[in-house]
CSV table of C-alpha atoms in Angstrom, one decimal:
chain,number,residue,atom,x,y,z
A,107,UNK,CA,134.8,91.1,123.8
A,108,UNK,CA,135.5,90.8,119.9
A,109,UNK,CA,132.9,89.0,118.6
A,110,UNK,CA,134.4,87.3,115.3
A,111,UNK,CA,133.0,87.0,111.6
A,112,UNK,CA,134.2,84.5,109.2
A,113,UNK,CA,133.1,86.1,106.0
A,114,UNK,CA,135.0,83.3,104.0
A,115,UNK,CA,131.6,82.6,101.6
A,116,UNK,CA,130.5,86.5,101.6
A,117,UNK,CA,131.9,86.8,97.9
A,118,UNK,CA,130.4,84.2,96.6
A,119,UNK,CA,127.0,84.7,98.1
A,120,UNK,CA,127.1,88.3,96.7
A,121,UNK,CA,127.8,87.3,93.5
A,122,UNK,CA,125.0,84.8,93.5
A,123,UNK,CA,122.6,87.7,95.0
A,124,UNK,CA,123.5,89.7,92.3
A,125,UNK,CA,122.8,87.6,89.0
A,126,UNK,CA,119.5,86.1,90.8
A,127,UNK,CA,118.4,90.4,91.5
A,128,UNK,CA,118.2,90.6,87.9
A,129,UNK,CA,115.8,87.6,88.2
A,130,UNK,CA,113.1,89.1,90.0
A,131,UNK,CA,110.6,92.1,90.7
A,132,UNK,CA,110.7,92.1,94.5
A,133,UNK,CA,113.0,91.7,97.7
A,134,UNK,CA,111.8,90.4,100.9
A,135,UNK,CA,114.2,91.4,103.5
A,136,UNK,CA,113.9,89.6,107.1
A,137,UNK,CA,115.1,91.8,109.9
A,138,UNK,CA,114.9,90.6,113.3
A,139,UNK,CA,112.9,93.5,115.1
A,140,UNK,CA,114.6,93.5,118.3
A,141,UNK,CA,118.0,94.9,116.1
A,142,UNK,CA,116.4,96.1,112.7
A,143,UNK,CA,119.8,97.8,112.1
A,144,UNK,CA,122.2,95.1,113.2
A,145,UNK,CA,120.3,92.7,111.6
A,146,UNK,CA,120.6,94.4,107.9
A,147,UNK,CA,123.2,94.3,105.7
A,148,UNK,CA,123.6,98.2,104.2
A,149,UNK,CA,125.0,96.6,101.0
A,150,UNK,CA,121.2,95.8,100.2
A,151,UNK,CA,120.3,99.2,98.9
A,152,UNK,CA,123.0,98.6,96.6
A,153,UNK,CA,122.0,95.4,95.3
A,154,UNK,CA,118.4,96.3,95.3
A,155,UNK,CA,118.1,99.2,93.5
A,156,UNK,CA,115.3,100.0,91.3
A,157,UNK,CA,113.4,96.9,92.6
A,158,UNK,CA,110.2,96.8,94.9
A,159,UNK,CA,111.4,96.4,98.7
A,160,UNK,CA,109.3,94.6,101.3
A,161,UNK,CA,111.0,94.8,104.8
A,162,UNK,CA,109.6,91.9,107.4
A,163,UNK,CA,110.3,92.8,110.9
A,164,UNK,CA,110.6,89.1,112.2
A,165,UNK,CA,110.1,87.9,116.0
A,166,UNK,CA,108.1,91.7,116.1
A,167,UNK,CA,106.0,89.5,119.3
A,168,UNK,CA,109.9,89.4,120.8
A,169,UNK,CA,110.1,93.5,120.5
A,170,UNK,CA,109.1,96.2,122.6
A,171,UNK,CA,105.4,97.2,120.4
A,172,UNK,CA,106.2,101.2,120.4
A,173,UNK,CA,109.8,100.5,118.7
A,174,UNK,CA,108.5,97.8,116.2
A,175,UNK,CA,106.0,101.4,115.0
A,176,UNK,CA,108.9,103.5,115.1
A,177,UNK,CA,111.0,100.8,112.9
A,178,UNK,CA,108.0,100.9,110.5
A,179,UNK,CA,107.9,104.2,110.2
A,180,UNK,CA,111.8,104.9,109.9
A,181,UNK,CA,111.9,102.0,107.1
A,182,UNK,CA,108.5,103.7,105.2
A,183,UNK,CA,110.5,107.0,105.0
A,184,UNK,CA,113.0,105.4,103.1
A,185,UNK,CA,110.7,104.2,100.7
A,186,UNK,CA,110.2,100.5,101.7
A,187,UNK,CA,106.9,98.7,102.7
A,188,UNK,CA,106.9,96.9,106.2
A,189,UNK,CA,105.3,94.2,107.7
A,190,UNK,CA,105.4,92.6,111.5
A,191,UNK,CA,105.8,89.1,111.1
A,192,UNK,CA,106.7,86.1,113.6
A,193,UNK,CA,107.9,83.4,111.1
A,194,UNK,CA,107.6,80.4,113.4
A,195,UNK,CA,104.0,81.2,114.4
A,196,UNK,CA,102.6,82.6,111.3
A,197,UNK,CA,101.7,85.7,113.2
A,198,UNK,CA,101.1,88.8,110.2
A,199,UNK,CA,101.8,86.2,107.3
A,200,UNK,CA,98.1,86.9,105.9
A,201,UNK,CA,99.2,90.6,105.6
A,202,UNK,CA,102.1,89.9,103.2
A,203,UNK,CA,100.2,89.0,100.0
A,204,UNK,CA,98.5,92.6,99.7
A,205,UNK,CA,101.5,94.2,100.2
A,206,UNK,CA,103.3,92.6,97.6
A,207,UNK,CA,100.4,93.4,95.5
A,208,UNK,CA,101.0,96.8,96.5
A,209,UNK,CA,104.7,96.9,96.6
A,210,UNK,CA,104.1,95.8,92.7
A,211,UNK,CA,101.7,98.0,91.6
A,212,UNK,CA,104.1,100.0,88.6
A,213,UNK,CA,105.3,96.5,87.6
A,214,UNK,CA,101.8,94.9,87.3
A,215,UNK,CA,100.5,97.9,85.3
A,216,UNK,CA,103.5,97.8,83.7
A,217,UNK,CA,103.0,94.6,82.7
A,218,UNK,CA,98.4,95.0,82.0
A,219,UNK,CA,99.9,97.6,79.6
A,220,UNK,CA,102.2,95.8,77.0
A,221,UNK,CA,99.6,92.8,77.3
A,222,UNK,CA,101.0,90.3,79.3
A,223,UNK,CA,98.0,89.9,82.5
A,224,UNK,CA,98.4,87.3,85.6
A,225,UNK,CA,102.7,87.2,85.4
A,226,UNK,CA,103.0,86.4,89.2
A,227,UNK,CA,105.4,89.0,91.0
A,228,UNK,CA,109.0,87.2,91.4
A,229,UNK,CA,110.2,87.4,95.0
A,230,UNK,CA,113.6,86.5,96.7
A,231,UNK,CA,113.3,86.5,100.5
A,232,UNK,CA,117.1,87.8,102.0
A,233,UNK,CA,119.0,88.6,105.1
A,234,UNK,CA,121.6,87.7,107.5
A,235,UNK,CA,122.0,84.1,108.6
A,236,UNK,CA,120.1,82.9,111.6
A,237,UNK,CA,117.2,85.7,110.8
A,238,UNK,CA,114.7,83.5,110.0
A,239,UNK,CA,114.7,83.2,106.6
A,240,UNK,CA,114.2,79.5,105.7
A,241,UNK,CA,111.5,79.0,108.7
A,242,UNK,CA,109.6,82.2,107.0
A,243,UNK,CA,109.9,80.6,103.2
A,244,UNK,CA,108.9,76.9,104.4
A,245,UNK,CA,105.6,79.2,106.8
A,246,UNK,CA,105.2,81.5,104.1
A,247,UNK,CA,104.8,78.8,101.4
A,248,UNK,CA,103.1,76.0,103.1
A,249,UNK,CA,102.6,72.4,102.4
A,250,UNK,CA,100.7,73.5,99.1
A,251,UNK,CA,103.8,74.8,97.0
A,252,UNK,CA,105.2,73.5,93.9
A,253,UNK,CA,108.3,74.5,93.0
A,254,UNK,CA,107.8,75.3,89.2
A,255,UNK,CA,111.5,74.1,88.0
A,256,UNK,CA,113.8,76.0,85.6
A,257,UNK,CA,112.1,78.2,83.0
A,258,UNK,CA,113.1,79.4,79.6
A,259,UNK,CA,115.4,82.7,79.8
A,260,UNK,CA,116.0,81.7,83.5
A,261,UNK,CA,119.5,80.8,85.6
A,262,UNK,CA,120.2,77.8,85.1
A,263,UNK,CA,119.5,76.0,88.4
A,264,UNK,CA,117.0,78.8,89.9
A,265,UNK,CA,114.0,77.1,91.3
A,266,UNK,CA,110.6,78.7,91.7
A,267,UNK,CA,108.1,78.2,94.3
A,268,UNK,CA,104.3,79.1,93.1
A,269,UNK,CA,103.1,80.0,96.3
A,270,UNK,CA,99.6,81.3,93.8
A,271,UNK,CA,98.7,82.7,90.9
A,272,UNK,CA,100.0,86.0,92.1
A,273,UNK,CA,103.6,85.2,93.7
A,274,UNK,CA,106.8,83.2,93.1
A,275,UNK,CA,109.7,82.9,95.3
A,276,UNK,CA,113.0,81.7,94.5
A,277,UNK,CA,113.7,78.8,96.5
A,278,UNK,CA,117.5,79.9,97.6
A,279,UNK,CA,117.1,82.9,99.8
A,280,UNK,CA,119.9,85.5,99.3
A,281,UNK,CA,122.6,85.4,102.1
A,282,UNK,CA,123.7,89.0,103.7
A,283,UNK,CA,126.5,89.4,105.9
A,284,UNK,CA,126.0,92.0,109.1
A,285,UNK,CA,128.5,95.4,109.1
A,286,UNK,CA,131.9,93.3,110.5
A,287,UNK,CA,133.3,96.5,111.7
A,288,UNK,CA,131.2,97.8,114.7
A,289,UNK,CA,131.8,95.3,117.5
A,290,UNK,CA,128.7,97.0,118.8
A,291,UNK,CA,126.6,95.0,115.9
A,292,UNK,CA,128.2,91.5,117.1
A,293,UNK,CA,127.1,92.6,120.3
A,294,UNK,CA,123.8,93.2,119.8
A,295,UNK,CA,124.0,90.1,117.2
A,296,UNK,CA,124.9,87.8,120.3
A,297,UNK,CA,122.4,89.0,122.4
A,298,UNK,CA,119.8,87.9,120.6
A,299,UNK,CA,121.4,84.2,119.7
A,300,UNK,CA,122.4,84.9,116.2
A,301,UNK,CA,126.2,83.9,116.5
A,302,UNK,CA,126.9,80.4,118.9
A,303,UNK,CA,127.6,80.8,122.2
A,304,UNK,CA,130.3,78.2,121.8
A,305,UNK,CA,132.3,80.9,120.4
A,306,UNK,CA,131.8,84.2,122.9
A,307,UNK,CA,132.5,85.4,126.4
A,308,UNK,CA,128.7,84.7,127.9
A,309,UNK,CA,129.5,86.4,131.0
A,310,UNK,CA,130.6,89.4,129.2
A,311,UNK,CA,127.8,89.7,127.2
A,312,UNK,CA,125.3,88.9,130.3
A,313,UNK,CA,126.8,91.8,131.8
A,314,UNK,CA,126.8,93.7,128.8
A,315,UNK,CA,122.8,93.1,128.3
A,316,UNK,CA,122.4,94.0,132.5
A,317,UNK,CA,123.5,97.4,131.9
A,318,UNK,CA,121.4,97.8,128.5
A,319,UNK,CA,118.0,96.7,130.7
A,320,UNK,CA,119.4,98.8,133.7
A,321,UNK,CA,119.4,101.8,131.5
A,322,UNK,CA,116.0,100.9,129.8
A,323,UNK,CA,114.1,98.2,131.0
A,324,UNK,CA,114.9,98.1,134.6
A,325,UNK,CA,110.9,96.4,135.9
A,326,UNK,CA,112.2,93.4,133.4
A,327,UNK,CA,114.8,92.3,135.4
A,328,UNK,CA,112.9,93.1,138.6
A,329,UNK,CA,109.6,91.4,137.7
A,330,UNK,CA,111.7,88.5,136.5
A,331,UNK,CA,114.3,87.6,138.9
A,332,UNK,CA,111.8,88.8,142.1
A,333,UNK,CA,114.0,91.8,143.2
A,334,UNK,CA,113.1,94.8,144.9
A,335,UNK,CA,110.8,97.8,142.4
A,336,UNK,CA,113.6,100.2,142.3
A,337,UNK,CA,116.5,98.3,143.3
A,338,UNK,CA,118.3,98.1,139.8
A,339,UNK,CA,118.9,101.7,139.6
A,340,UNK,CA,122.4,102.6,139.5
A,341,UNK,CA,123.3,98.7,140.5
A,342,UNK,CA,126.6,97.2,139.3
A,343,UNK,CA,125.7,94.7,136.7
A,344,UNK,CA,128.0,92.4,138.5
A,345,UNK,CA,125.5,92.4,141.4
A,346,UNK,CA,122.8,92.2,139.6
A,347,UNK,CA,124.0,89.2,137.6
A,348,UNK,CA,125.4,87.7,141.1
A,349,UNK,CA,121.1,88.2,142.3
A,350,UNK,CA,120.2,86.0,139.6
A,351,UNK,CA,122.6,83.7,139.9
A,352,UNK,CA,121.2,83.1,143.9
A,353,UNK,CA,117.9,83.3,143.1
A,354,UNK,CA,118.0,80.7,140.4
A,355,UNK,CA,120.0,78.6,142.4
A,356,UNK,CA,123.4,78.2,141.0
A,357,UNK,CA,125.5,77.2,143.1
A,358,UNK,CA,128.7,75.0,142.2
A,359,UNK,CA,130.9,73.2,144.8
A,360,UNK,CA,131.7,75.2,148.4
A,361,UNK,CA,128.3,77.6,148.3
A,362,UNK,CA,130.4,79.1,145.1
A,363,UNK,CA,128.1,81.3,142.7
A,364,UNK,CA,128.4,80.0,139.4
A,365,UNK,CA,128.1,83.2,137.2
A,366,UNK,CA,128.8,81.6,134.0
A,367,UNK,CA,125.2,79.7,134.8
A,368,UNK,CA,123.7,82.7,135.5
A,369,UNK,CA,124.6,84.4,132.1
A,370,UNK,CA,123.2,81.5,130.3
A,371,UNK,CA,119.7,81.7,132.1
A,372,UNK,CA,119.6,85.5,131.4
A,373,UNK,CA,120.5,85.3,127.7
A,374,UNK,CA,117.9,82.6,127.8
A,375,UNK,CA,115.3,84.9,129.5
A,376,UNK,CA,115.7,87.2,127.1
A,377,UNK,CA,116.1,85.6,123.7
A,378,UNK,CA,112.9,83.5,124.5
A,379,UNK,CA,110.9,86.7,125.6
A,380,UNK,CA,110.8,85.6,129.1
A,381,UNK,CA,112.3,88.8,130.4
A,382,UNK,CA,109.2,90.6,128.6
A,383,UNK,CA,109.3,92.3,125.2
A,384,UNK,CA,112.8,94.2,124.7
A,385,UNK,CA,114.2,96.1,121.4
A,386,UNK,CA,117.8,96.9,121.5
A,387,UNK,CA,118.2,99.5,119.5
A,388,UNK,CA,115.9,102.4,118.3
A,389,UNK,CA,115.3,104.7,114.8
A,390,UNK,CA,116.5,108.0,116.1
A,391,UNK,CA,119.7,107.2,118.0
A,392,UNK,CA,120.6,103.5,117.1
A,393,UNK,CA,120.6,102.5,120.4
A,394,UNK,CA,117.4,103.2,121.9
């Protein structure tokens, strides 16, 4: 299956990432924990050099809890801060504000030293679309926000929000686009519900995500779809889709199995955590 970009807008949003960069002090990039590398754009480290990096594993309640620590620790390493967050909830928000503080520490010395005290840390929040990132902004800010307007020596156009004294956000998050080449990203991409359905093979990928959970989280599928402990090893995904298409009853016209049913209500299982809590890729090899 070739899962297609259309990356029509990508110049344009790059351009717009880099003269708002040179706006602010930190970046807040939203990663979707179950595919932390999928999810990123590498073009980031580019962009964001020599600023303060915050890295918010999103939907970390979605992701396997061992993985979502070895993510941490792999993004640490490389010299970012990390926080588990579920934007929609508002699970881990309350951690972000001391991290930022923390994340800005040089800056805000920086600052204490030439004179100027209280300048709130300037944030953007980034990533690829369908992360998260306006349902974190409109969580992370609250009813209580004012956006502060345009401000002397600023873009014209950039709009701040004054989430407190200590922290700004620019209202227009910065759009990244995921690595086009690897098919395996769009993959993983899909899985997860970040690219319509409209648009892909669903039984392919069903059968795609099958052998992933064979190969690693075999109970899931077993404790889900009542089969047999045991039973999934070494199964043909085809069968094992063809099990959940009879146990969840889809059936079309002459006692048919309708597959492409089935595939829907596994994607659905999984994207919505019913399946249990499932990373797809890991630190050391990339794909768990």
């Amino acid at each position: 299956m070739n899962v297609q970009w259309y990356p029509g807008h990508m110049t344009k949003a790059k351009r717009m990432m880099q003269e708002n960069i040179k706006l602010i002090d930190l970046i807040i990039e939203l990663l979707d924990a179950r595919v932390p590398l999928s999810s990123r754009n590498p073009d980031i480290d580019e962009l964001g050099k020599n600023k303060a990096r915050l890295i918010l594993l999103n939907k970390a309640d979605l992701a396997d809890e061992r993985c979502n620590d070895a993510w941490m620790e792999y993004f640490k390493a490389r010299g970012c801060f990390v926080v588990k967050v579920n934007a929609k909830s508002g699970a881990g928000l309350k951690q972000i504000q001391p991290v930022v503080q923390e994340a800005c520490r040089e800056k805000i010395e920086r600052d204490r030293r030439r004179g100027i005290l209280n300048r709130p840390v300037r944030a953007m929040v980034v990533g690829i679309p369908n992360v998260g990132k306006s349902t974190f902004i409109n969580s992370f800010a609250g009813k209580a926000c004012t956006k502060t307007g345009n401000k002397p020596g600023v873009t014209k156009g950039a709009q701040w929000i004054k989430l407190n004294k200590q922290l700004e956000l620019l209202d227009t998050p910065g759009i990244l686009w995921p690595k086009f080449e690897d098919q395996q990203v769009g993959m993983k991409l899909a899985m997860i519900g970040s690219i319509k359905d409209e648009i892909l093979n669903t039984e392919e990928l069903a059968l795609s995500l099958i052998r992933f959970l064979v190969q690693w989280y075999p109970e899931s599928l077993e404790k889900r779809y009542t089969m047999a402990d045991g039973i999934i090893a070494g199964t043909d995904p085809v069968a094992v889709l063809e099990s959940v298409a009879k146990v969840r009853g889809c059936i079309v016209k002459g006692s048919q199995l309708d597959i492409t049913k089935a595939a829907g209500i596994l994607l659905e299982d999984y994207r919505s955590g019913r399946l249990g809590r499932i990373t797809l890729e890991f630190p050391d090899i990339g794909n768990k």
